[in-house]
mmCIF file of C-alpha atoms in Angstrom:
data_model
loop_
_atom_site.group_PDB
_atom_site.id
_atom_site.type_symbol
_atom_site.label_atom_id
_atom_site.label_comp_id
_atom_site.label_asym_id
_atom_site.label_seq_id
_atom_site.Cartn_x
_atom_site.Cartn_y
_atom_site.Cartn_z
ATOM 1 C CA UNK A 1 108.688 96.449 112.737
ATOM 2 C CA UNK A 2 109.319 99.392 110.436
ATOM 3 C CA UNK A 3 109.181 102.894 111.887
ATOM 4 C CA UNK A 4 108.295 104.219 108.440
ATOM 5 C CA UNK A 5 105.355 106.643 108.316
ATOM 6 C CA UNK A 6 103.490 108.506 105.588
ATOM 7 C CA UNK A 7 100.889 111.249 105.705
ATOM 8 C CA UNK A 8 97.528 111.299 103.921
ATOM 9 C CA UNK A 9 98.728 114.326 101.924
ATOM 10 C CA UNK A 10 101.808 112.402 100.761
ATOM 11 C CA UNK A 11 99.601 109.469 99.734
ATOM 12 C CA UNK A 12 97.299 111.767 97.758
ATOM 13 C CA UNK A 13 100.230 113.400 95.971
ATOM 14 C CA UNK A 14 101.945 110.094 95.158
ATOM 15 C CA UNK A 15 98.782 108.623 93.679
ATOM 16 C CA UNK A 16 98.344 111.788 91.597
ATOM 17 C CA UNK A 17 101.892 111.356 90.293
ATOM 18 C CA UNK A 18 101.245 107.678 89.541
ATOM 19 C CA UNK A 19 98.126 108.516 87.569
ATOM 20 C CA UNK A 20 99.866 111.318 85.649
ATOM 21 C CA UNK A 21 102.709 109.004 84.637
ATOM 22 C CA UNK A 22 100.464 106.086 83.608
ATOM 23 C CA UNK A 23 100.856 106.724 79.873
ATOM 24 C CA UNK A 24 100.025 103.213 78.681
ATOM 25 C CA UNK A 25 96.801 103.185 80.687
ATOM 26 C CA UNK A 26 95.791 106.586 79.291
ATOM 27 C CA UNK A 27 96.365 105.434 75.722
ATOM 28 C CA UNK A 28 94.822 101.943 76.016
ATOM 29 C CA UNK A 29 92.638 101.824 79.130
ATOM 30 C CA UNK A 30 93.868 98.265 79.639
ATOM 31 C CA UNK A 31 97.167 98.379 81.496
ATOM 32 C CA UNK A 32 98.340 98.409 85.090
ATOM 33 C CA UNK A 33 100.958 100.676 86.593
ATOM 34 C CA UNK A 34 103.230 99.983 89.557
ATOM 35 C CA UNK A 35 105.874 102.216 91.063
ATOM 36 C CA UNK A 36 108.417 102.495 93.844
ATOM 37 C CA UNK A 37 108.404 105.681 95.904
ATOM 38 C CA UNK A 38 110.414 107.245 98.694
ATOM 39 C CA UNK A 39 107.391 109.281 99.954
ATOM 40 C CA UNK A 40 108.277 112.269 97.785
ATOM 41 C CA UNK A 41 108.940 111.024 94.278
ATOM 42 C CA UNK A 42 108.397 108.052 92.044
ATOM 43 C CA UNK A 43 111.765 106.337 91.717
ATOM 44 C CA UNK A 44 110.827 103.465 89.397
ATOM 45 C CA UNK A 45 107.689 103.022 87.301
ATOM 46 C CA UNK A 46 106.525 100.079 85.196
ATOM 47 C CA UNK A 47 103.413 99.375 83.169
ATOM 48 C CA UNK A 48 102.086 96.062 81.921
ATOM 49 C CA UNK A 49 98.836 94.416 80.929
ATOM 50 C CA UNK A 50 99.156 92.293 84.098
ATOM 51 C CA UNK A 51 99.162 93.810 87.583
ATOM 52 C CA UNK A 52 101.580 91.138 88.831
ATOM 53 C CA UNK A 53 103.951 91.807 85.946
ATOM 54 C CA UNK A 54 103.976 95.544 86.652
ATOM 55 C CA UNK A 55 104.941 94.918 90.300
ATOM 56 C CA UNK A 56 107.534 92.310 89.255
ATOM 57 C CA UNK A 57 109.147 94.792 86.851
ATOM 58 C CA UNK A 58 109.476 97.372 89.626
ATOM 59 C CA UNK A 59 110.920 94.873 92.115
ATOM 60 C CA UNK A 60 113.289 93.487 89.490
ATOM 61 C CA UNK A 61 114.639 96.949 88.738
ATOM 62 C CA UNK A 62 115.146 97.471 92.478
ATOM 63 C CA UNK A 63 117.307 94.347 92.575
ATOM 64 C CA UNK A 64 119.302 95.438 89.520
ATOM 65 C CA UNK A 65 119.860 98.885 91.043
ATOM 66 C CA UNK A 66 120.576 97.547 94.588
ATOM 67 C CA UNK A 67 117.937 99.813 96.122
ATOM 68 C CA UNK A 68 117.264 99.431 99.856
ATOM 69 C CA UNK A 69 113.515 98.937 100.240
ATOM 70 C CA UNK A 70 112.739 99.062 103.961
ATOM 71 C CA UNK A 71 111.835 102.765 103.708
ATOM 72 C CA UNK A 72 110.008 102.662 100.378
ATOM 73 C CA UNK A 73 106.430 102.310 99.157
ATOM 74 C CA UNK A 74 104.860 100.310 96.354
ATOM 75 C CA UNK A 75 102.126 102.125 94.456
ATOM 76 C CA UNK A 76 99.852 100.188 92.143
ATOM 77 C CA UNK A 77 96.748 100.631 90.064
ATOM 78 C CA UNK A 78 95.678 97.013 90.485
ATOM 79 C CA UNK A 79 94.071 94.836 93.133
ATOM 80 C CA UNK A 80 96.391 93.820 95.945
ATOM 81 C CA UNK A 81 96.193 90.046 96.176
ATOM 82 C CA UNK A 82 97.909 87.707 98.609
ATOM 83 C CA UNK A 83 100.590 87.016 95.988
ATOM 84 C CA UNK A 84 101.398 90.697 95.652
ATOM 85 C CA UNK A 85 101.511 91.108 99.448
ATOM 86 C CA UNK A 86 103.964 88.187 99.671
ATOM 87 C CA UNK A 87 106.223 89.795 97.046
ATOM 88 C CA UNK A 88 106.186 93.048 99.011
ATOM 89 C CA UNK A 89 106.959 91.243 102.277
ATOM 90 C CA UNK A 90 109.887 89.374 100.678
ATOM 91 C CA UNK A 91 111.244 92.714 99.455
ATOM 92 C CA UNK A 92 110.822 94.186 102.982
ATOM 93 C CA UNK A 93 108.641 97.067 101.770
ATOM 94 C CA UNK A 94 106.459 98.361 104.632
ATOM 95 C CA UNK A 95 103.614 100.038 102.693
ATOM 96 C CA UNK A 96 101.535 99.275 99.592
ATOM 97 C CA UNK A 97 99.036 101.765 98.206
ATOM 98 C CA UNK A 98 96.542 100.906 95.489
ATOM 99 C CA UNK A 99 93.919 102.724 93.501
ATOM 100 C CA UNK A 100 91.914 99.482 93.672
ATOM 101 C CA UNK A 101 90.738 97.045 96.331
ATOM 102 C CA UNK A 102 92.707 94.366 98.124
ATOM 103 C CA UNK A 103 91.501 90.804 98.140
ATOM 104 C CA UNK A 104 90.367 89.435 101.495
ATOM 105 C CA UNK A 105 93.384 87.117 101.706
ATOM 106 C CA UNK A 106 95.687 89.963 100.664
ATOM 107 C CA UNK A 107 94.381 92.083 103.538
ATOM 108 C CA UNK A 108 94.668 89.203 106.023
ATOM 109 C CA UNK A 109 98.269 88.504 104.999
ATOM 110 C CA UNK A 110 99.194 92.191 105.121
ATOM 111 C CA UNK A 111 97.772 92.390 108.635
ATOM 112 C CA UNK A 112 99.556 89.247 109.810
ATOM 113 C CA UNK A 113 102.883 90.100 108.135
ATOM 114 C CA UNK A 114 103.122 93.759 109.164
ATOM 115 C CA UNK A 115 102.416 95.533 105.871
ATOM 116 C CA UNK A 116 100.378 98.727 105.805
ATOM 117 C CA UNK A 117 97.772 98.198 103.090
ATOM 118 C CA UNK A 118 95.903 101.170 101.659
ATOM 119 C CA UNK A 119 93.290 100.718 98.956
ATOM 120 C CA UNK A 120 90.874 102.823 96.948
ATOM 121 C CA UNK A 121 93.372 105.708 97.128
ATOM 122 C CA UNK A 122 91.605 108.164 94.840
ATOM 123 C CA UNK A 123 91.826 111.891 95.261
ATOM 124 C CA UNK A 124 91.837 112.659 98.973
ATOM 125 C CA UNK A 125 89.965 109.477 99.874
ATOM 126 C CA UNK A 126 91.504 106.150 100.849
ATOM 127 C CA UNK A 127 90.808 103.053 102.920
ATOM 128 C CA UNK A 128 93.520 102.017 105.366
ATOM 129 C CA UNK A 129 93.067 98.282 105.855
ATOM 130 C CA UNK A 130 96.065 97.295 107.977
ATOM 131 C CA UNK A 131 98.706 98.792 110.268
ATOM 132 C CA UNK A 132 97.195 102.270 110.210
ATOM 133 C CA UNK A 133 99.825 103.486 112.698
ATOM 134 C CA UNK A 134 102.122 104.205 109.736
ATOM 135 C CA UNK A 135 99.663 106.761 108.352
ATOM 136 C CA UNK A 136 100.182 109.920 110.413
#
């Protein structure tokens, strides 16, 4: 079990950074953004028309760059489905934060597999669905 923690203020700031760097979304209104963070900064960012593709691009770059992921966070603009949770678990990332909602199965898997799942992270508001002990 990861000892990784994050504060509500850090979550708010990271989601602000994600939104500010979502250039494709701002110009088209039809793209998703995903990013890897170390709690302070966005390390990798990818945009795509598909939410899965955006996450895959981030995880692929992590592999290419040999980045250790057990103390990192995935940020996303899209819904967190069971498939996205499984990708995050395989990568050993302890926390996923989304501007949108999780699916019911995504939340169940995150709970069962030890991932902290935060959704509807907008401004200073957020819903912590699973493993809230990491949010301090």
